[in-house]
PDB file of C-alpha atoms in Angstrom:
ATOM      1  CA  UNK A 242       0.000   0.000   0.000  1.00 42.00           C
ATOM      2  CA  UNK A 243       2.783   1.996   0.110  1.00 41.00           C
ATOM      3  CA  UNK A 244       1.593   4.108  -3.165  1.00 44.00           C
ATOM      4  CA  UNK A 245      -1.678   5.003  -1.548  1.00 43.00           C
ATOM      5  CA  UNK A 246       0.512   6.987   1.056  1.00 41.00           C
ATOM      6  CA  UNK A 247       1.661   9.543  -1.494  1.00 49.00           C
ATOM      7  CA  UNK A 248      -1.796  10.514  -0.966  1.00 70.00           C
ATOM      8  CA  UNK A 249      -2.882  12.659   1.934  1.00 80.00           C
ATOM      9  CA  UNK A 250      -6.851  12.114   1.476  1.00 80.00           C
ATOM     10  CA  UNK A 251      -6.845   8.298   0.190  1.00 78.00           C
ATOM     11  CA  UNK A 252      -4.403   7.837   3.312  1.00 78.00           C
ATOM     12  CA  UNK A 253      -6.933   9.236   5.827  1.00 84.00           C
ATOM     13  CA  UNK A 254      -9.059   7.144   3.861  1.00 87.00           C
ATOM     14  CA  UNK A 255      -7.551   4.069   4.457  1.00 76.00           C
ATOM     15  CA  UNK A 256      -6.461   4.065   7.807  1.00 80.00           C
ATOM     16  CA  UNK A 257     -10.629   4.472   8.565  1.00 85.00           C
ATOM     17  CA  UNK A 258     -11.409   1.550   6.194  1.00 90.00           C
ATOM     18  CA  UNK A 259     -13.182  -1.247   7.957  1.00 91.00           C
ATOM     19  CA  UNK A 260     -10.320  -3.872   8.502  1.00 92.00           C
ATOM     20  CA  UNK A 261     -12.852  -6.599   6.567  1.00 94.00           C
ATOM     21  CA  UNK A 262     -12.340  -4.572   3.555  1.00 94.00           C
ATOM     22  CA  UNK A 263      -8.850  -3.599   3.879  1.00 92.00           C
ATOM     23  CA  UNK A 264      -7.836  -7.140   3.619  1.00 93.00           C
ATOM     24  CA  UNK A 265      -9.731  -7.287   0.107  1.00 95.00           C
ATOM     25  CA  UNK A 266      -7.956  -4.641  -1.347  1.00 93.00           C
ATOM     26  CA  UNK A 267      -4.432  -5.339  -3.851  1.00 94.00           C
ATOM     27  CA  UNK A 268      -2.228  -3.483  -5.822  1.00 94.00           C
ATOM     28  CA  UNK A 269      -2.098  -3.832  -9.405  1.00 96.00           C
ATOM     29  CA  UNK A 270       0.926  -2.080 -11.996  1.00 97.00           C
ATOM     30  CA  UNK A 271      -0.033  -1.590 -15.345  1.00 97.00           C
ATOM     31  CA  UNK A 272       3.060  -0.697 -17.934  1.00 96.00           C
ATOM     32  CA  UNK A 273       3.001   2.201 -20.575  1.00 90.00           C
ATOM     33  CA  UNK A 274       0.956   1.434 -23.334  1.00 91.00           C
ATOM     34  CA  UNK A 275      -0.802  -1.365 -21.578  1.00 96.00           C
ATOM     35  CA  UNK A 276      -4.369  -1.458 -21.725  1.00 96.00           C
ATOM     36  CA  UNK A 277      -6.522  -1.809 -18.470  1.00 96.00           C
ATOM     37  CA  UNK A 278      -9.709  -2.655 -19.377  1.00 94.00           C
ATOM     38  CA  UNK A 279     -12.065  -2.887 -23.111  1.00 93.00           C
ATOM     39  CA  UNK A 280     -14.319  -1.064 -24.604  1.00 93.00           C
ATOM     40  CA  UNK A 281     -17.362  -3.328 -24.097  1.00 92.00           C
ATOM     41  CA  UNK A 282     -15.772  -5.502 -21.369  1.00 92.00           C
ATOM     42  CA  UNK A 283     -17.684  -6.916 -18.527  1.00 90.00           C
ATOM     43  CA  UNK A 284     -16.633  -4.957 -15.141  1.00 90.00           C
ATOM     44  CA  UNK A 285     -15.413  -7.411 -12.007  1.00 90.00           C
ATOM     45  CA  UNK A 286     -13.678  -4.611 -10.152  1.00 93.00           C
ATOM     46  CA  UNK A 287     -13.547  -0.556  -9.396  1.00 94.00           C
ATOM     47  CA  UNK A 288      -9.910   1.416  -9.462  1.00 95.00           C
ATOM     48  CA  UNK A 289      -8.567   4.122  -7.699  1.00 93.00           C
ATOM     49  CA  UNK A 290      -5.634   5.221  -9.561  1.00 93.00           C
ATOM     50  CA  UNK A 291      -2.317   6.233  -7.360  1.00 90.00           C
ATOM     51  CA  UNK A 292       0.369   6.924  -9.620  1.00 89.00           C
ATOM     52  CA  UNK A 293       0.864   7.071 -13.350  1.00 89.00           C
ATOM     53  CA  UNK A 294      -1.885   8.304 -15.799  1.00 88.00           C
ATOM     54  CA  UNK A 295      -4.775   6.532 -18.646  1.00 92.00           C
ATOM     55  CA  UNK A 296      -6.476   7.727 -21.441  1.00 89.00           C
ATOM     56  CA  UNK A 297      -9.956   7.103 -21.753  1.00 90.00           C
ATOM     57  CA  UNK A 298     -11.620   6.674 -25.115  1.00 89.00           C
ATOM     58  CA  UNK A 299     -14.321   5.085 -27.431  1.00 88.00           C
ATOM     59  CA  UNK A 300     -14.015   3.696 -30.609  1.00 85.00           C
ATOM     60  CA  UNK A 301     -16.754   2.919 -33.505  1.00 81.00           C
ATOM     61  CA  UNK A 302     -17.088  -0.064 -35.268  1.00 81.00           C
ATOM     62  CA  UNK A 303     -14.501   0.779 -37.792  1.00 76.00           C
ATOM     63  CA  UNK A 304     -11.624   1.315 -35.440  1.00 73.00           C
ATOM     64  CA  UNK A 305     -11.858   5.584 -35.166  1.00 73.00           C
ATOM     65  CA  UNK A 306     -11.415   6.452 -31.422  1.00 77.00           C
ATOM     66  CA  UNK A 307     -13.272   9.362 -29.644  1.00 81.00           C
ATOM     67  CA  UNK A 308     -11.126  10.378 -26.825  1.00 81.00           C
ATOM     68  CA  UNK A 309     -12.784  11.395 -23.296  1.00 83.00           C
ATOM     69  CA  UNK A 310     -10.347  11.880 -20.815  1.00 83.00           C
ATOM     70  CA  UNK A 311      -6.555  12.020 -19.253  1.00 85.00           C
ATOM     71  CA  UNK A 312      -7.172  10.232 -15.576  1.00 88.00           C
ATOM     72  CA  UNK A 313      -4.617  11.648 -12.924  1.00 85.00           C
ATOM     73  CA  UNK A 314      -4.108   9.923  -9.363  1.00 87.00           C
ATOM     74  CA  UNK A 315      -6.614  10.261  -6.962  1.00 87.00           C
ATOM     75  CA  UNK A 316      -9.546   9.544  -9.268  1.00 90.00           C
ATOM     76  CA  UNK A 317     -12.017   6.355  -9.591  1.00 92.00           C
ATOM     77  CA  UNK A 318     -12.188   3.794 -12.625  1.00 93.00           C
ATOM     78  CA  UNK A 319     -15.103   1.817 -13.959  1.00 90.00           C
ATOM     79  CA  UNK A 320     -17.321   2.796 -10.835  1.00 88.00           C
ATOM     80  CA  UNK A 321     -20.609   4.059 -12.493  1.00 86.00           C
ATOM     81  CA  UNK A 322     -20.496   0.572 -14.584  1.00 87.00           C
ATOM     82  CA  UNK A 323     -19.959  -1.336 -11.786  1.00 84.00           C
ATOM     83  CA  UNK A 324     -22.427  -0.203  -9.661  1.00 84.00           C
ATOM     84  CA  UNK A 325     -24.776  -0.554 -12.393  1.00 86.00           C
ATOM     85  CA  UNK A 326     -23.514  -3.791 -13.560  1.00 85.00           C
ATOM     86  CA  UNK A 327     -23.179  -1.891 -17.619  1.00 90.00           C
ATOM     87  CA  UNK A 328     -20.082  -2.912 -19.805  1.00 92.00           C
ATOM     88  CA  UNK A 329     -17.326  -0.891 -19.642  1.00 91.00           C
ATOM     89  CA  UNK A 330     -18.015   2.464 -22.115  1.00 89.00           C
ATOM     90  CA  UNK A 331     -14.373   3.013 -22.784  1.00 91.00           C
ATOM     91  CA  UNK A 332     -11.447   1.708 -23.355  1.00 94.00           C
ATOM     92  CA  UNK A 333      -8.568   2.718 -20.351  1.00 95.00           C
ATOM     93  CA  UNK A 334      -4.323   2.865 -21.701  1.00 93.00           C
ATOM     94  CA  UNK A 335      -1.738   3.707 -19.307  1.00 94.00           C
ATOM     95  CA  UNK A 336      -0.305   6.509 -20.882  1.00 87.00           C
ATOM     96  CA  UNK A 337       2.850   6.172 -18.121  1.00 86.00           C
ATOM     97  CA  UNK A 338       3.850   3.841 -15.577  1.00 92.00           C
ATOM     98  CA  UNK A 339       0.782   3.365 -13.068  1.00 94.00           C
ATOM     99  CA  UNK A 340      -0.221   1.647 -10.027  1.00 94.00           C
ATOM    100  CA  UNK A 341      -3.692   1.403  -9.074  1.00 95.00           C
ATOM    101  CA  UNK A 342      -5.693   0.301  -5.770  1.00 94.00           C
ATOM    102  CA  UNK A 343      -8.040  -3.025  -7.110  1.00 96.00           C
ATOM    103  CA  UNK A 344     -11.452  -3.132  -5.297  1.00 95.00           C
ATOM    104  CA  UNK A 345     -13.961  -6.340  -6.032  1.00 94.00           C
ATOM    105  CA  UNK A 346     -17.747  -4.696  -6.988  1.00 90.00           C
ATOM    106  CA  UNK A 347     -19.149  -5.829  -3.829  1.00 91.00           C
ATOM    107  CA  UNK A 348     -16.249  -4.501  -1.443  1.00 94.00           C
ATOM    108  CA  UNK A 349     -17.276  -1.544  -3.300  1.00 94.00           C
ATOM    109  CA  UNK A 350     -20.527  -1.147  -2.519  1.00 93.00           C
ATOM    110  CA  UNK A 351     -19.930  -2.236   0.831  1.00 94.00           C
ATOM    111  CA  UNK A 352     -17.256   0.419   1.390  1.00 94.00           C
ATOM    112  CA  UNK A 353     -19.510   3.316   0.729  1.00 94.00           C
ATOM    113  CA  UNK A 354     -22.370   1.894   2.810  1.00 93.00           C
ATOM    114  CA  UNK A 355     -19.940   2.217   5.848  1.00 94.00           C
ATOM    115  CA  UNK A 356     -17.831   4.965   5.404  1.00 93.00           C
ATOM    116  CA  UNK A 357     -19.758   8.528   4.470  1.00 93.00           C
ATOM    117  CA  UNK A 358     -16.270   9.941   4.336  1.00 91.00           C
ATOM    118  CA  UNK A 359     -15.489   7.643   1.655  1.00 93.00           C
ATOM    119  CA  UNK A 360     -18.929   8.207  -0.432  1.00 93.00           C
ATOM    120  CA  UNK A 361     -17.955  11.925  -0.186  1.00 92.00           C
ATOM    121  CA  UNK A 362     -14.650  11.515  -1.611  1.00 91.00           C
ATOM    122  CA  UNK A 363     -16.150   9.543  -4.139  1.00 91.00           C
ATOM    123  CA  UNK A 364     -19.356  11.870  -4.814  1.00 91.00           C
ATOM    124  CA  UNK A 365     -16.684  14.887  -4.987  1.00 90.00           C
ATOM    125  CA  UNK A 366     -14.403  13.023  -7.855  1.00 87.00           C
ATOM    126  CA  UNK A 367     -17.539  12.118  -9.745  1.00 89.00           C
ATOM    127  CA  UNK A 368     -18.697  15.783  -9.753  1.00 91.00           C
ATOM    128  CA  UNK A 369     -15.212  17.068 -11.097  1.00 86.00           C
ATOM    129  CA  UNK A 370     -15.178  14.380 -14.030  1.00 85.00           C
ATOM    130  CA  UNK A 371     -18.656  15.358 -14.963  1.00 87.00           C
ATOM    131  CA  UNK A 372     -17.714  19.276 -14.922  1.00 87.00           C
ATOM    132  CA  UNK A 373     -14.713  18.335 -16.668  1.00 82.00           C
ATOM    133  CA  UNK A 374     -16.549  16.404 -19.673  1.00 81.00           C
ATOM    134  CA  UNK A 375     -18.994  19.195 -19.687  1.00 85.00           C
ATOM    135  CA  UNK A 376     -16.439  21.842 -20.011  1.00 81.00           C
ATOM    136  CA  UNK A 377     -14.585  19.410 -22.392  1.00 77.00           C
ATOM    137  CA  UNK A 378     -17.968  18.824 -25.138  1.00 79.00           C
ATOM    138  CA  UNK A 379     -18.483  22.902 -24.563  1.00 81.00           C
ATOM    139  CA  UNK A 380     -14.823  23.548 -26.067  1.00 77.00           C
ATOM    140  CA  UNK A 381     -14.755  21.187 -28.852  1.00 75.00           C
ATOM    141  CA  UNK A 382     -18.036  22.826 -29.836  1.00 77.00           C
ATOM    142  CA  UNK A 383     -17.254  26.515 -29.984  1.00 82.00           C
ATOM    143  CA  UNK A 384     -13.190  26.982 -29.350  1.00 84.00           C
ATOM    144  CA  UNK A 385     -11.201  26.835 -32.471  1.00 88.00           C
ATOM    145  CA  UNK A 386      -8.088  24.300 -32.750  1.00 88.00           C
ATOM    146  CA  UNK A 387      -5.056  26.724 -31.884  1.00 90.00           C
ATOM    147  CA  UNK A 388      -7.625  27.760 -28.539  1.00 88.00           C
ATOM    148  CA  UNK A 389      -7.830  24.175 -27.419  1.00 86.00           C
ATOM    149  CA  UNK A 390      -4.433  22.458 -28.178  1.00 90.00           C
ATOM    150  CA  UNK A 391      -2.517  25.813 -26.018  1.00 89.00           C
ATOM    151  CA  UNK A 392      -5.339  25.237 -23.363  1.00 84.00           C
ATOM    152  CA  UNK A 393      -4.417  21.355 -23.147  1.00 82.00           C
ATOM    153  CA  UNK A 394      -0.713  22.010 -23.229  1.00 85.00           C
ATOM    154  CA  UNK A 395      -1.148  24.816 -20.247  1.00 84.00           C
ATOM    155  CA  UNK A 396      -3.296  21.910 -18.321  1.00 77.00           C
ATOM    156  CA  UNK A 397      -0.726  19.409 -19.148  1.00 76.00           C
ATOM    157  CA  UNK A 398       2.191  20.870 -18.214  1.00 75.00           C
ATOM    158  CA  UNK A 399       0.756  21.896 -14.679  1.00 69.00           C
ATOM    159  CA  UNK A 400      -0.684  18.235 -14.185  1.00 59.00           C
ATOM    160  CA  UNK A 401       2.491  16.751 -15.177  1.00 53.00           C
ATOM    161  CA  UNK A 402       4.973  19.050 -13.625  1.00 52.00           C
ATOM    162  CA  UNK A 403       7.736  21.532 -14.943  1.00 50.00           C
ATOM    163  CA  UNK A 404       9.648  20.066 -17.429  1.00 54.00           C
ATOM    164  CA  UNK A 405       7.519  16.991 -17.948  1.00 63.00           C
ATOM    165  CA  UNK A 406       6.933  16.175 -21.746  1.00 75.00           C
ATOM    166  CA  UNK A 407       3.845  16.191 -23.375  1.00 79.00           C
ATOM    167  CA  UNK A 408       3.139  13.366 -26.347  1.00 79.00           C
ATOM    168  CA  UNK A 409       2.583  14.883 -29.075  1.00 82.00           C
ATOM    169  CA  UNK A 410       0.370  11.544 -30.340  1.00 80.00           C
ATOM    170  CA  UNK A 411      -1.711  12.229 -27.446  1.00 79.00           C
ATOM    171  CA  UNK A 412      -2.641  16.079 -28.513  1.00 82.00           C
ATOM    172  CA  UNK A 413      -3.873  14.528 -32.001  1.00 80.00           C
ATOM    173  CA  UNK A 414      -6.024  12.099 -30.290  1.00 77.00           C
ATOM    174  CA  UNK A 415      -7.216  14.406 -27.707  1.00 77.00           C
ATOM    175  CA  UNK A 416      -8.388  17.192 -30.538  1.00 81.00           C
ATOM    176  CA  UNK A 417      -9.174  15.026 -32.810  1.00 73.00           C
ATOM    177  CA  UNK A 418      -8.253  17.082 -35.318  1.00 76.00           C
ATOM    178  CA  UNK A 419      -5.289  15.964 -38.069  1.00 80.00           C
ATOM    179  CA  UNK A 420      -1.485  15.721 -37.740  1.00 83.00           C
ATOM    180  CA  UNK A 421      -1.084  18.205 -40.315  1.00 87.00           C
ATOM    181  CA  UNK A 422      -3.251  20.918 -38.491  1.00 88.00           C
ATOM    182  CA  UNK A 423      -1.650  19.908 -34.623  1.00 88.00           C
ATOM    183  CA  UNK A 424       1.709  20.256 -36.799  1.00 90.00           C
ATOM    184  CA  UNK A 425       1.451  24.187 -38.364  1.00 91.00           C
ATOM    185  CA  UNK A 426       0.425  25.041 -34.476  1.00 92.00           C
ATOM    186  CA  UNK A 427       3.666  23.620 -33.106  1.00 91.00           C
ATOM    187  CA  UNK A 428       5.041  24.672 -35.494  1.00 92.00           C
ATOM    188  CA  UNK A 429       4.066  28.357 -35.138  1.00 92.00           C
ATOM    189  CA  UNK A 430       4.818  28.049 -30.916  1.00 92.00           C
ATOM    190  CA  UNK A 431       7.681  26.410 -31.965  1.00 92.00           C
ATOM    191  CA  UNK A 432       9.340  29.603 -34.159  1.00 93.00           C
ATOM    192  CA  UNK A 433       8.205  31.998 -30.970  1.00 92.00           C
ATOM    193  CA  UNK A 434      10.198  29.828 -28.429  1.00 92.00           C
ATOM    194  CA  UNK A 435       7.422  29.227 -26.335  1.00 92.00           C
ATOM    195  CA  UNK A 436       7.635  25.334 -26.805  1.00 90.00           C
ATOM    196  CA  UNK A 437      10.493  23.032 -27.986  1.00 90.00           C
ATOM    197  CA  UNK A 438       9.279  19.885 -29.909  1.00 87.00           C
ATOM    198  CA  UNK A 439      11.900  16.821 -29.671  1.00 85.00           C
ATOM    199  CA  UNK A 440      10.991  13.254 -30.874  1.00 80.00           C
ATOM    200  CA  UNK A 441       7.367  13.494 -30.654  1.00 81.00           C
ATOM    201  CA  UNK A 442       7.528  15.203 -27.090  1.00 84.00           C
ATOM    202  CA  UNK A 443       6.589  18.753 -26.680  1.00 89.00           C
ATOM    203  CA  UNK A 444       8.350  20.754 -23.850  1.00 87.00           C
ATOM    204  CA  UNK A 445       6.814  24.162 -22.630  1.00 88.00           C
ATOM    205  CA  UNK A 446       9.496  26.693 -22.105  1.00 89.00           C
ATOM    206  CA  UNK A 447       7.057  29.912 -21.421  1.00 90.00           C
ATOM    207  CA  UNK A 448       3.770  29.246 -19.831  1.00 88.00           C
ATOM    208  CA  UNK A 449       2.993  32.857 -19.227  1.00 90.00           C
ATOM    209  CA  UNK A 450       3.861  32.906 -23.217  1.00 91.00           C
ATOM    210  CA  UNK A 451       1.389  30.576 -24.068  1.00 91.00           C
ATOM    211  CA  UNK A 452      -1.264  31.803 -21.858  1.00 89.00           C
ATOM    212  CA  UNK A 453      -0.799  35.204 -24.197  1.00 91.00           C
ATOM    213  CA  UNK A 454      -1.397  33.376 -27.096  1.00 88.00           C
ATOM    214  CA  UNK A 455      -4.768  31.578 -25.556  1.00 86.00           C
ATOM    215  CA  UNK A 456      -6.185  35.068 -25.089  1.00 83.00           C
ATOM    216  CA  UNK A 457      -4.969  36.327 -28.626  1.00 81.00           C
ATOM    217  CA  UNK A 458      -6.304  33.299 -29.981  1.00 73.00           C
TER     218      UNK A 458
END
């Protein structure tokens, strides 16, 4: 459990957890690139991710993926279809490194019939993913390209930390816009020094510079 400690609020969490469901919780690693669960899949078990981040998306029935989300420690995995016993609606990749809390359905359930703190974490997180996909579908709708790809590189850069890289794969799949459009933008931030783009990963050098250009755009 030693992952759940980096955690102030999931600790506090955990050292109130009924010892009965303590002893049914594990740690699971998942590797870059690796894919938690389908698109379509049965659910046997909620997350809590601790370290590392997914990407959430859908695909059609010829193969083109709609993305929905970048997950970031601290928030809850397959819960809605598991309490409501749906198939999974996405499909969850590890986009780095991540280690996850594993908690059977019924444990679950059982956990947020005994502990209100608990439900309330859990009611919170639900509430920011919701105004976070809401925000997301308003954006797509009515902010052009250039407006949303320096408004996900601002976000990503503070979620990820100074000096973190940002995949430049994942800002095509995020905007779902084409390589060739994502690549005049870098381009253009590119020639005003305000990112550096190095083997597919995008470094911010100016965030104050690219918060200019969100405003102009």
């Amino acid at each position: 459990m030693n992952a759940l400690m980096d955690n102030a609020e999931l600790q506090g969490l955990i050292k109130r957890c009924p010892p009965e469901i303590y002893r049914q919780l594990e740690i699971k690693h998942v590797g870059t690139g690796e894919i938690l669960f389908f698109q379509g899949e049965t659910p046997r078990f909620t997350y809590i991710l601790l370290e590392g981040n997914f990407k959430s998306y859908h695909c059609n029935p010829l193969g083109a993926k709609y993305f929905i989300a970048i997950l970031y420690p601290g928030e809850i995995l397959g819960e809605v279809e598991g309490l409501e016993s749906l198939p999974y609606c996405g499909t969850l990749e590890a986009i780095r490194d991540s280690t996850l809390l594993v908690i059977p359905h019924a444990v679950y359930e059982e956990w947020l019939r005994q502990d209100v703190n608990f439900s309330l974490y859990v009611y919170k997180v639900l509430c920011r993913k919701f105004y976070s996909l809401v925000k997301k579908s308003a954006e797509d709708g009515l902010y052009p390209l250039k407006y949303r790809l320096l408004n996900l590189l601002i976000y990503l850069h503070g979620e990820n930390g100074a000096g973190m890289p940002v995949q430049k794969e994942l800002l095509v799949e995020t905007l779902g816009s084409t390589p060739p459009s994502i690549e005049r933008i870098i381009a253009d931030l590119t020639a005003k020094e305000l990112i550096e783009c190095r083997d597919a990963e995008i470094r911010v050098l100016s965030v104050d510079g690219l918060n200019k250009e969100l405003w102009l755009s």
